[in-house]
Coordinates of C-alpha atoms in Angstrom, one line a residue:
M1 CA 0.0 0.0 0.0
G2 CA 1.4 3.4 -1.0
K3 CA 2.0 6.2 1.5
V4 CA 1.7 10.0 1.1
Y5 CA 4.1 12.0 3.3
E6 CA 3.4 15.4 4.8
Q7 CA 7.0 16.4 4.3
I8 CA 10.5 15.1 3.6
D9 CA 11.6 14.0 7.0
S10 CA 15.2 13.2 8.0
K11 CA 14.8 9.5 7.3
L12 CA 13.3 10.0 3.8
A13 CA 15.9 12.7 3.0
A14 CA 18.7 10.3 3.9
W15 CA 17.2 7.6 1.7
L16 CA 16.8 10.1 -1.3
L17 CA 20.4 11.3 -0.9
A18 CA 21.7 7.7 -0.8
Q19 CA 20.3 6.7 -4.2
P20 CA 22.8 6.8 -7.1
V21 CA 20.2 7.6 -9.8
F22 CA 16.8 9.3 -10.2
F23 CA 14.5 10.1 -13.0
V24 CA 13.0 13.5 -14.0
G25 CA 9.7 13.8 -15.9
T26 CA 8.2 16.9 -17.6
A27 CA 5.9 17.6 -20.4
P28 CA 4.7 20.6 -22.5
L29 CA 1.1 21.8 -22.4
A30 CA 0.3 20.8 -26.0
A31 CA -1.6 17.6 -26.3
D32 CA 0.7 16.4 -29.1
G33 CA 3.9 17.7 -27.4
I34 CA 6.8 15.4 -26.6
V35 CA 6.9 14.1 -23.0
N36 CA 10.5 14.0 -21.6
V37 CA 12.0 11.6 -19.0
S38 CA 15.7 12.1 -18.1
P39 CA 17.9 9.8 -15.9
K40 CA 20.1 11.7 -13.5
G41 CA 23.2 10.3 -11.9
M42 CA 26.5 11.2 -10.3
C43 CA 26.7 11.3 -6.5
G44 CA 26.4 14.7 -4.9
C45 CA 24.1 16.2 -7.6
F46 CA 20.9 16.1 -5.6
A47 CA 20.0 18.2 -2.5
V48 CA 17.2 18.4 0.0
L49 CA 16.9 22.1 0.7
D50 CA 14.0 21.9 3.2
K51 CA 11.1 19.7 4.0
R52 CA 9.2 20.7 0.9
K53 CA 12.0 21.8 -1.5
V54 CA 14.7 19.9 -3.4
A55 CA 17.1 20.7 -6.1
Y56 CA 19.6 19.0 -8.5
L57 CA 22.5 20.1 -10.7
D58 CA 21.6 20.4 -14.3
Y59 CA 24.4 19.6 -16.8
T60 CA 25.0 20.6 -20.4
G61 CA 23.5 18.1 -22.7
S62 CA 22.3 17.8 -26.3
G63 CA 18.9 19.2 -25.4
A64 CA 17.2 21.2 -22.7
E65 CA 13.7 19.7 -22.5
T66 CA 13.3 20.0 -18.7
I67 CA 14.2 23.7 -18.7
A68 CA 11.8 24.4 -21.6
H69 CA 8.9 22.6 -20.0
L70 CA 9.5 24.3 -16.6
R71 CA 9.6 27.7 -18.3
E72 CA 6.3 27.0 -20.0
N73 CA 4.3 25.3 -17.2
G74 CA 6.5 24.4 -14.2
R75 CA 5.2 20.8 -13.8
I76 CA 7.7 18.2 -12.8
V77 CA 8.0 14.9 -11.1
I78 CA 11.2 13.3 -9.7
M79 CA 11.2 9.6 -9.2
F80 CA 13.6 7.5 -7.1
C81 CA 13.6 3.7 -6.9
A82 CA 15.6 1.3 -4.8
F83 CA 17.9 -1.1 -6.6
D84 CA 18.9 -2.8 -3.3
G85 CA 17.4 -3.1 0.1
K86 CA 13.7 -2.5 0.7
P87 CA 11.8 -2.4 -2.6
I88 CA 10.3 1.1 -2.8
I89 CA 9.6 3.9 -5.3
V90 CA 9.3 7.5 -4.2
R91 CA 7.9 10.3 -6.3
L92 CA 8.2 14.0 -5.7
H93 CA 5.6 16.0 -7.7
G94 CA 5.8 19.7 -7.7
T95 CA 6.6 22.9 -9.5
G96 CA 10.1 23.6 -10.8
R97 CA 12.3 26.4 -12.1
H98 CA 15.8 26.7 -13.3
V99 CA 18.6 28.9 -11.9
T100 CA 21.3 29.5 -14.5
V101 CA 25.0 29.8 -13.7
D102 CA 24.6 33.6 -14.5
D103 CA 22.2 34.0 -11.7
A104 CA 23.4 35.1 -8.3
E105 CA 21.1 32.5 -6.7
F106 CA 23.1 29.8 -8.4
H107 CA 26.1 30.6 -6.2
T108 CA 23.9 30.6 -3.1
L109 CA 22.5 27.2 -3.9
R110 CA 25.7 25.5 -5.1
P111 CA 27.2 24.8 -1.6
H112 CA 24.2 22.5 -0.9
F113 CA 25.7 20.0 -3.3
P114 CA 28.6 17.7 -2.2
K115 CA 29.9 17.3 -5.7
S116 CA 33.1 19.4 -6.0
E117 CA 33.5 19.3 -9.8
T118 CA 31.8 22.2 -11.5
A119 CA 32.6 21.7 -15.2
G120 CA 29.6 21.3 -17.5
Q121 CA 26.9 22.6 -15.1
R122 CA 24.6 25.1 -16.7
A123 CA 21.8 25.4 -14.1
I124 CA 20.3 24.2 -10.9
I125 CA 16.7 22.9 -11.0
V126 CA 14.8 23.9 -7.9
V127 CA 11.5 22.1 -7.1
D128 CA 8.8 23.2 -4.7
V129 CA 7.3 19.8 -3.8
A130 CA 3.5 19.6 -3.6
R131 CA 3.1 15.8 -3.2
I132 CA 5.5 13.2 -1.7
S133 CA 4.4 9.6 -2.1
D134 CA 5.8 6.1 -2.2
S135 CA 4.8 2.8 -3.8
C136 CA 6.1 -0.7 -3.9
G137 CA 9.1 -1.4 -6.0
W138 CA 8.5 -5.2 -6.3
S139 CA 9.3 -5.2 -10.1
V140 CA 12.4 -3.1 -9.8
P141 CA 15.5 -5.3 -10.3
L142 CA 18.2 -5.8 -7.7
M143 CA 21.4 -4.3 -9.1
D144 CA 24.8 -3.5 -7.7
Y145 CA 26.1 0.0 -7.9
R146 CA 29.7 0.0 -9.3
S147 CA 30.7 3.7 -9.8
D148 CA 29.7 6.9 -11.4
R149 CA 30.8 7.6 -15.0
D150 CA 33.2 10.5 -15.4
I151 CA 32.4 11.1 -19.1
L152 CA 30.1 14.1 -18.4
D153 CA 32.6 15.8 -16.2
K154 CA 35.4 15.3 -18.8
A155 CA 33.2 16.5 -21.7
G156 CA 32.2 19.7 -19.7
A157 CA 35.8 20.4 -18.9
R158 CA 36.9 20.1 -22.5
K159 CA 34.2 22.5 -23.7
E160 CA 35.2 25.0 -21.1
A161 CA 38.9 24.7 -22.0
D162 CA 38.0 25.2 -25.6
G163 CA 35.7 28.2 -24.8
M164 CA 32.8 26.3 -26.5
T165 CA 30.4 26.0 -23.5
R166 CA 28.3 29.1 -24.2
E167 CA 28.3 28.6 -28.0
Y168 CA 27.0 25.1 -27.4
W169 CA 24.2 26.4 -25.1
A170 CA 23.2 28.9 -27.8
T171 CA 23.2 26.5 -30.7
R172 CA 21.9 23.3 -29.0
N173 CA 20.1 24.3 -25.8
A174 CA 18.1 27.4 -26.8
H175 CA 14.8 25.5 -27.6
S176 CA 13.1 22.2 -26.9
V177 CA 12.4 19.8 -29.7
D178 CA 8.9 21.2 -29.8
G179 CA 10.3 24.7 -30.3
L180 CA 9.7 26.0 -26.8
P181 CA 12.2 28.5 -25.4
A182 CA 14.8 26.7 -23.2
L183 CA 18.2 28.0 -22.0
E184 CA 18.4 31.8 -22.4
L185 CA 21.8 33.5 -22.7
R186 CA 22.6 37.1 -21.9
R187 CA 22.7 39.4 -24.9
S188 CA 26.5 39.8 -24.4
D189 CA 26.9 36.1 -24.9
L190 CA 24.8 36.0 -28.0
S191 CA 27.0 38.7 -29.6
K192 CA 30.0 36.3 -29.6
G193 CA 28.9 34.7 -32.8
A194 CA 26.7 31.9 -31.5
A195 CA 23.2 32.2 -32.9
P196 CA 20.3 30.5 -30.9
Q197 CA 19.0 27.4 -32.5
Q198 CA 15.7 27.7 -34.5
T199 CA 13.4 24.7 -34.3
S200 CA 10.7 24.1 -36.9
G201 CA 8.8 20.9 -36.2
L202 CA 10.0 17.8 -34.4
R203 CA 13.5 16.3 -34.5
T204 CA 15.2 13.5 -32.7
R205 CA 16.2 14.1 -29.1
T206 CA 19.3 12.4 -27.6
H207 CA 19.4 13.8 -24.1
E208 CA 17.4 15.8 -21.5

């Protein structure tokens, strides 16, 4: 039998923070819009800010669906599931927003995350949680966690070393696959020769 929680208590917070992966779901308002589900990993990238607020580090990827959907309607769900121990699934439904690296709030929030590496991070997603619930995870397989992959950290570091990070954001992260506005750069960044992507119709999404 599933349970609905009044808040994220210390026991639940500890369990959430111990999970090596979680999944983020968002969708546009359009009935024919593309629903997005993104897996998120790497230890130290999720934080419980208070009993009704959580956040996670958002990394540069080949798309920016989550940011686009949050800008349009704010709806988001974060799902955790246990791959060892007690079989349980926890969902955090709420309203989200993104805080970019150019925002002063980013630097206020960043110390909440244990992960020390900063390369490749483009935003922090902050979620005001409206509903906290669990359900059985009886069909979730038992799996052993080996380690985090370091590919995303290395890719972010290479882009920063080559001065390509903001160009990539402008050309690949400016719109969703449905054409919704996503990551928005300051005008000074757009003047450096990187034009925002223009999306007409649907195309294949590979991340986010």
